Coordinates of C-alpha atoms and ligand atoms in Angstrom, one line a residue:
M1 CA 28.8 -42.1 9.8
K2 CA 25.9 -41.1 6.7
T3 CA 26.0 -42.3 4.3
T4 CA 23.8 -42.6 0.6
I5 CA 24.3 -46.2 0.7
K6 CA 22.8 -47.9 3.6
K7 CA 21.9 -51.6 1.8
A8 CA 24.7 -53.5 1.3
I9 CA 24.1 -56.6 -1.2
L10 CA 25.5 -60.1 -0.5
P11 CA 25.0 -63.0 -2.7
A12 CA 25.3 -66.2 -1.2
A13 CA 24.2 -68.3 -3.2
G14 CA 27.0 -70.0 -5.5
L15 CA 28.1 -73.3 -5.4
G16 CA 31.8 -72.5 -4.4
T17 CA 32.9 -74.9 -6.7
R18 CA 36.2 -74.5 -7.1
F19 CA 36.8 -75.5 -2.9
L20 CA 35.5 -78.4 -3.0
P21 CA 35.0 -80.6 -0.6
A22 CA 34.9 -78.9 1.4
T23 CA 32.5 -76.5 0.2
K24 CA 30.5 -80.1 -0.8
A25 CA 27.8 -79.3 2.5
S26 CA 29.0 -75.9 4.3
P27 CA 29.1 -72.6 1.8
K28 CA 32.3 -71.2 1.0
E29 CA 31.4 -68.0 2.0
M30 CA 31.4 -69.2 5.9
L31 CA 35.5 -70.6 5.2
P32 CA 37.1 -68.8 8.3
I33 CA 40.3 -66.6 7.1
V34 CA 41.7 -66.5 10.7
D35 CA 39.0 -67.0 13.1
K36 CA 35.7 -65.1 10.8
P37 CA 33.9 -66.4 8.1
L38 CA 34.6 -64.4 4.7
I39 CA 31.4 -62.9 4.8
Q40 CA 31.3 -61.4 8.0
Y41 CA 34.5 -59.2 6.4
A42 CA 32.3 -57.6 3.5
V43 CA 30.1 -56.7 6.4
E44 CA 32.9 -55.1 8.2
E45 CA 33.7 -52.9 5.5
S46 CA 29.8 -51.8 4.8
I47 CA 29.7 -51.3 8.6
S48 CA 32.5 -49.0 8.2
C49 CA 30.6 -47.6 5.4
G50 CA 28.6 -46.3 8.2
I51 CA 25.5 -49.8 5.7
E52 CA 23.4 -51.4 8.8
E53 CA 21.6 -53.1 6.2
F54 CA 21.5 -55.9 4.2
I55 CA 20.6 -58.8 2.8
I56 CA 21.9 -61.7 2.2
I57 CA 21.0 -63.8 -0.7
T58 CA 21.4 -67.5 0.5
G59 CA 19.9 -70.6 -1.6
K60 CA 19.8 -74.5 -0.6
H61 CA 22.9 -75.7 2.0
K62 CA 23.1 -72.3 3.0
R63 CA 22.1 -72.1 6.4
A64 CA 25.1 -71.5 8.0
I65 CA 25.4 -67.8 7.4
E66 CA 22.2 -67.6 8.6
D67 CA 22.5 -69.2 11.8
H68 CA 26.1 -67.2 11.8
F69 CA 24.4 -64.2 12.7
D70 CA 21.9 -64.9 15.1
S71 CA 22.2 -64.9 18.3
A72 CA 23.6 -67.7 20.2
F73 CA 21.4 -68.7 23.3
E74 CA 23.1 -71.5 24.5
L75 CA 26.6 -70.3 23.9
E76 CA 26.1 -66.2 24.5
E77 CA 25.5 -68.1 28.5
K78 CA 28.4 -70.3 28.4
L79 CA 29.8 -66.6 28.1
K80 CA 28.7 -65.4 30.8
N81 CA 28.8 -67.9 32.9
T82 CA 32.3 -69.0 32.7
G83 CA 33.7 -64.8 32.3
K84 CA 34.7 -64.9 28.9
K85 CA 33.5 -61.3 28.6
K86 CA 35.5 -60.9 24.9
L87 CA 34.1 -63.6 23.6
L88 CA 31.4 -62.6 24.3
E89 CA 31.6 -58.7 23.2
E90 CA 32.8 -60.7 19.5
I91 CA 30.3 -62.7 19.4
N92 CA 27.6 -60.1 19.4
K93 CA 29.3 -57.0 17.5
L94 CA 27.2 -57.4 14.4
S95 CA 24.2 -58.3 17.0
H96 CA 22.8 -54.3 16.0
I97 CA 22.6 -54.8 12.3
N98 CA 19.4 -55.8 9.9
F99 CA 19.7 -58.3 8.5
A100 CA 17.4 -60.0 5.8
Y101 CA 17.7 -63.1 3.6
I102 CA 16.3 -64.6 0.4
R103 CA 16.6 -67.4 -1.5
Q104 CA 17.8 -67.7 -5.2
R105 CA 15.8 -71.4 -5.7
I106 CA 17.8 -72.0 -9.3
A107 CA 21.9 -70.6 -8.9
L108 CA 21.4 -69.0 -12.5
G109 CA 23.7 -66.7 -11.9
L110 CA 25.2 -63.6 -9.9
G111 CA 23.0 -61.4 -12.4
H112 CA 19.6 -63.1 -12.2
A113 CA 20.6 -62.7 -8.0
I114 CA 20.8 -59.6 -8.2
L115 CA 17.5 -59.5 -9.8
C116 CA 15.7 -61.8 -6.8
V117 CA 16.5 -58.8 -4.0
K118 CA 14.1 -56.3 -6.6
P119 CA 10.9 -56.4 -4.2
F120 CA 13.3 -55.6 -1.4
V121 CA 14.9 -52.2 -2.6
S122 CA 13.3 -49.0 -3.4
D123 CA 14.0 -46.4 -5.9
E124 CA 18.0 -46.3 -3.7
P125 CA 21.4 -47.3 -4.4
F126 CA 23.0 -49.4 -3.0
A127 CA 26.3 -52.1 -2.4
V128 CA 27.4 -55.1 -3.5
L129 CA 29.8 -57.3 -2.1
L130 CA 31.1 -60.6 -3.2
S131 CA 32.2 -62.6 -0.6
D132 CA 34.9 -64.6 -2.1
D133 CA 37.2 -61.5 -2.5
I134 CA 38.5 -59.8 0.3
I135 CA 39.5 -56.2 0.9
D136 CA 42.5 -55.9 3.0
P137 CA 40.9 -54.7 6.2
D138 CA 42.7 -51.4 7.0
Y139 CA 42.3 -50.1 3.1
P140 CA 38.7 -48.3 2.3
L141 CA 37.5 -49.0 -1.0
L142 CA 34.1 -48.9 -0.5
R143 CA 34.1 -45.6 1.1
E144 CA 36.3 -44.5 -2.0
M145 CA 33.7 -46.0 -4.7
I146 CA 30.2 -44.7 -2.8
K147 CA 32.2 -40.8 -2.3
I148 CA 32.8 -41.5 -6.1
Y149 CA 29.2 -41.7 -6.2
E150 CA 28.1 -38.7 -4.4
Q151 CA 29.9 -36.2 -7.3
K152 CA 29.1 -39.1 -10.1
R153 CA 25.3 -40.2 -9.8
C154 CA 26.3 -43.1 -11.4
P155 CA 27.3 -46.6 -11.2
V156 CA 30.4 -48.0 -10.1
I157 CA 33.0 -50.4 -9.9
A158 CA 35.8 -51.6 -8.2
L159 CA 38.7 -52.4 -10.4
E160 CA 42.0 -54.3 -10.4
E161 CA 44.9 -55.2 -13.0
V162 CA 45.8 -58.6 -14.0
P163 CA 47.6 -60.8 -15.5
K164 CA 46.6 -60.9 -19.5
A165 CA 46.5 -64.8 -19.0
E166 CA 44.6 -64.3 -16.6
V167 CA 41.2 -61.8 -18.2
Q168 CA 39.2 -65.0 -18.5
R169 CA 38.1 -65.6 -14.6
Y170 CA 36.8 -61.4 -14.4
G171 CA 34.7 -58.8 -15.7
I172 CA 36.7 -57.1 -17.7
I173 CA 35.8 -53.5 -19.3
D174 CA 37.4 -51.2 -22.0
G175 CA 37.1 -47.3 -20.5
V176 CA 39.1 -44.4 -20.0
L177 CA 40.8 -43.1 -18.2
E178 CA 39.2 -39.7 -16.5
G179 CA 40.9 -38.3 -13.2
D180 CA 41.5 -40.9 -11.3
V181 CA 38.5 -43.1 -12.4
Y182 CA 37.9 -45.2 -15.9
K183 CA 34.3 -44.4 -17.6
I184 CA 33.8 -47.1 -19.1
N185 CA 32.2 -48.0 -22.8
D186 CA 31.6 -51.3 -22.5
L187 CA 32.1 -55.0 -20.7
V188 CA 32.6 -58.1 -21.9
E189 CA 32.4 -61.1 -19.1
K190 CA 35.0 -63.7 -19.0
P191 CA 36.8 -62.9 -22.1
E192 CA 39.2 -65.5 -23.8
P193 CA 42.9 -63.1 -23.0
R194 CA 42.9 -62.6 -26.8
N195 CA 39.4 -60.6 -27.2
A196 CA 39.7 -59.2 -23.8
P197 CA 39.8 -55.4 -24.6
S198 CA 42.2 -54.5 -21.6
N199 CA 43.3 -56.3 -18.5
L200 CA 41.7 -54.1 -15.9
A201 CA 39.4 -56.4 -14.1
I202 CA 35.9 -55.9 -12.2
I203 CA 36.9 -57.5 -8.5
G204 CA 33.5 -57.9 -7.0
R205 CA 32.4 -54.9 -4.9
Y206 CA 30.0 -52.9 -6.9
I207 CA 27.9 -49.8 -6.4
L208 CA 24.2 -50.3 -8.1
T209 CA 21.7 -47.9 -8.7
P210 CA 17.9 -49.9 -9.5
D211 CA 17.7 -48.8 -13.0
I212 CA 19.7 -52.9 -13.2
F213 CA 17.0 -54.2 -12.0
E214 CA 14.4 -53.4 -15.7
I215 CA 17.5 -54.7 -17.4
L216 CA 18.1 -57.9 -15.2
E217 CA 14.7 -59.3 -16.3
K218 CA 15.3 -59.7 -20.3
Q219 CA 18.8 -60.3 -19.7
R220 CA 19.5 -63.5 -21.6
P221 CA 21.6 -66.0 -20.7
G222 CA 25.5 -64.7 -21.2
F223 CA 28.8 -66.8 -20.8
G224 CA 28.0 -70.0 -18.9
G225 CA 24.9 -70.1 -19.6
E226 CA 24.4 -67.9 -16.6
I227 CA 22.2 -63.9 -16.2
Q228 CA 25.8 -62.4 -15.5
L229 CA 25.7 -58.6 -14.2
T230 CA 28.5 -58.2 -16.6
D231 CA 26.1 -58.4 -19.4
A232 CA 23.5 -55.6 -17.4
L233 CA 26.0 -53.5 -16.9
R234 CA 27.6 -53.9 -20.3
E235 CA 23.4 -52.8 -21.5
I236 CA 23.6 -49.6 -18.3
V237 CA 26.8 -48.3 -20.4
R238 CA 24.3 -47.7 -23.4
R239 CA 21.8 -45.3 -21.0
M240 CA 24.5 -43.2 -18.8
P241 CA 27.8 -43.4 -17.6
I242 CA 29.5 -46.0 -15.2
Y243 CA 32.7 -45.2 -13.8
G244 CA 35.1 -47.9 -12.4
Y245 CA 38.0 -47.2 -9.9
L246 CA 41.1 -48.7 -9.8
I247 CA 41.8 -50.8 -6.5
K248 CA 44.8 -48.9 -4.3
G249 CA 45.8 -51.4 -2.2
K250 CA 45.6 -55.5 -1.5
R251 CA 43.0 -57.4 -2.6
Y252 CA 42.7 -61.2 -2.3
D253 CA 40.0 -63.7 -4.2
A254 CA 39.6 -66.3 -1.7
G255 CA 37.3 -68.9 -3.7
D256 CA 40.2 -69.1 -4.8
K257 CA 42.9 -72.0 -3.5
L258 CA 45.5 -69.5 -4.0
G259 CA 44.3 -66.6 -3.2
Y260 CA 42.4 -68.0 -0.1
L261 CA 45.3 -68.8 1.5
K262 CA 47.9 -65.2 0.3
A263 CA 44.4 -63.7 2.6
T264 CA 44.8 -66.2 6.0
V265 CA 48.8 -65.3 5.6
D266 CA 48.5 -61.4 5.9
L267 CA 46.0 -61.6 7.3
A268 CA 47.7 -64.0 10.5
L269 CA 50.0 -61.4 9.6
K270 CA 47.9 -58.0 10.8
N271 CA 45.9 -59.8 14.3
K272 CA 47.8 -59.4 16.9
E273 CA 48.1 -61.9 19.1
L274 CA 48.9 -64.8 16.8
S275 CA 51.3 -61.7 14.5
E276 CA 54.5 -62.2 16.0
S277 CA 54.6 -66.1 16.9
F278 CA 53.0 -66.8 13.3
K279 CA 56.4 -64.6 11.7
K280 CA 58.7 -66.4 13.1
F281 CA 57.6 -69.6 12.1
L282 CA 57.2 -68.6 8.3
F283 CA 60.7 -66.9 8.8
E284 CA 62.1 -70.4 9.6
K285 CA 60.2 -72.3 7.7
V286 CA 61.3 -70.4 4.9
K287 CA 64.8 -70.7 6.1
A288 CA 64.4 -74.7 6.5
E289 CA 63.6 -74.2 2.6
Ligands
G1P1 C1 32.5 -62.6 -10.7 C2 31.5 -61.6 -12.1 C3 33.4 -61.4 -12.2 C4 34.1 -61.0 -11.8 C5 33.9 -61.3 -11.0 C6 35.2 -60.3 -9.3 O1 32.6 -63.4 -11.0 O2 30.7 -62.2 -12.9 O3 32.4 -60.3 -13.5 O4 35.2 -60.0 -12.4 O5 33.5 -62.2 -9.8 O6 35.5 -61.5 -8.6 P1 32.7 -65.3 -10.5 O7 33.8 -64.9 -9.9 O8 31.5 -65.0 -9.2 O9 32.3 -66.3 -11.1

C-alpha cells in the first residue's frame, strides 16, 4: 500500500503512574492485551496503513521495548527445533520493519518527546500514535485520517466525544463541523469541565507536519509543568488549519485500569482461539453475580 505518511512516531517515555506498581520496572507500553503488548497494536495499526518506519521515543526502564522488536536468537532456535512454526512466524512477523529509538532524557511532556525526533525527520508529514489508546484493530481510523491529510495537506487529529466530567483527562477542542471533519478553532489541555469549550477530546492519533518543531522549540511548560503538544497545536492553528476527525469505531484507554480491562475483554472475544470458551466463562460469571 502506498502512503504519503512514511513514518510513525511512538512516544513511550512516560512513567505510567496510572498503572503502578505494574509499571515500576517495566514499561507500560509492554503491558499485554491478550498476547501482544500495547505498543505492538500501534505498530500493526500503522503497518496496515503502509507505514514501515518507526521512531520510538523511550526513556529509562524502557529497554524491554527494544528487545521486543529485536530478533531473539535462542528463542527462535528453540521454536525451530521443537517444530513450533506458527509461534516462530508470529514472533518474526515484524522483522522487516525499521525501528529507531531515541531516548528522551528527562520526562518533560509529550510535546518535548515529539521535539526529540526533530533531527531525524526531514521535511515530511508523520503520524504520532500514543500506544495506550488502543483502537479496535478492525477499524481503520489512521487510514481514514491519512486520507483526510491527503486531501487537506494540514494536520489532522483524532477526536472522541467524552462525558463532560471526563474532559480534564484530555486535550479538548473548539471547532465547527465542515462536512465530515471539524475545523479546529482552539485547543486546551485538560481543562476543568466548566472551562471546556466542548466535550470533543483529542485521542492519541495525530498526523502532523514538521511545522510543529519550530513551535515546540519555543513552547513554554503548560499543564502539569510539561511541554504540551496541545499547546503547540494551539499555536499552529493560528497559522494553518487543523482538522479533527471524530472516531467512528471503538477506542480503549488502556493506560487506565478499567479501560485496560475493557480492551482485554473485547479483544479476547475477537480472538479465534479464545472467543468461544471466554464467552462461556463470562456468561456463567454474569449469571452467577
Ligand atoms: C495526551 C495528550 C492529550 C490527549 C491524550 C489522549 O495526554 O496530552 O491532549 O487528549 O494524550 O490520550 P496523556 O494521556 O498523555 O496525559
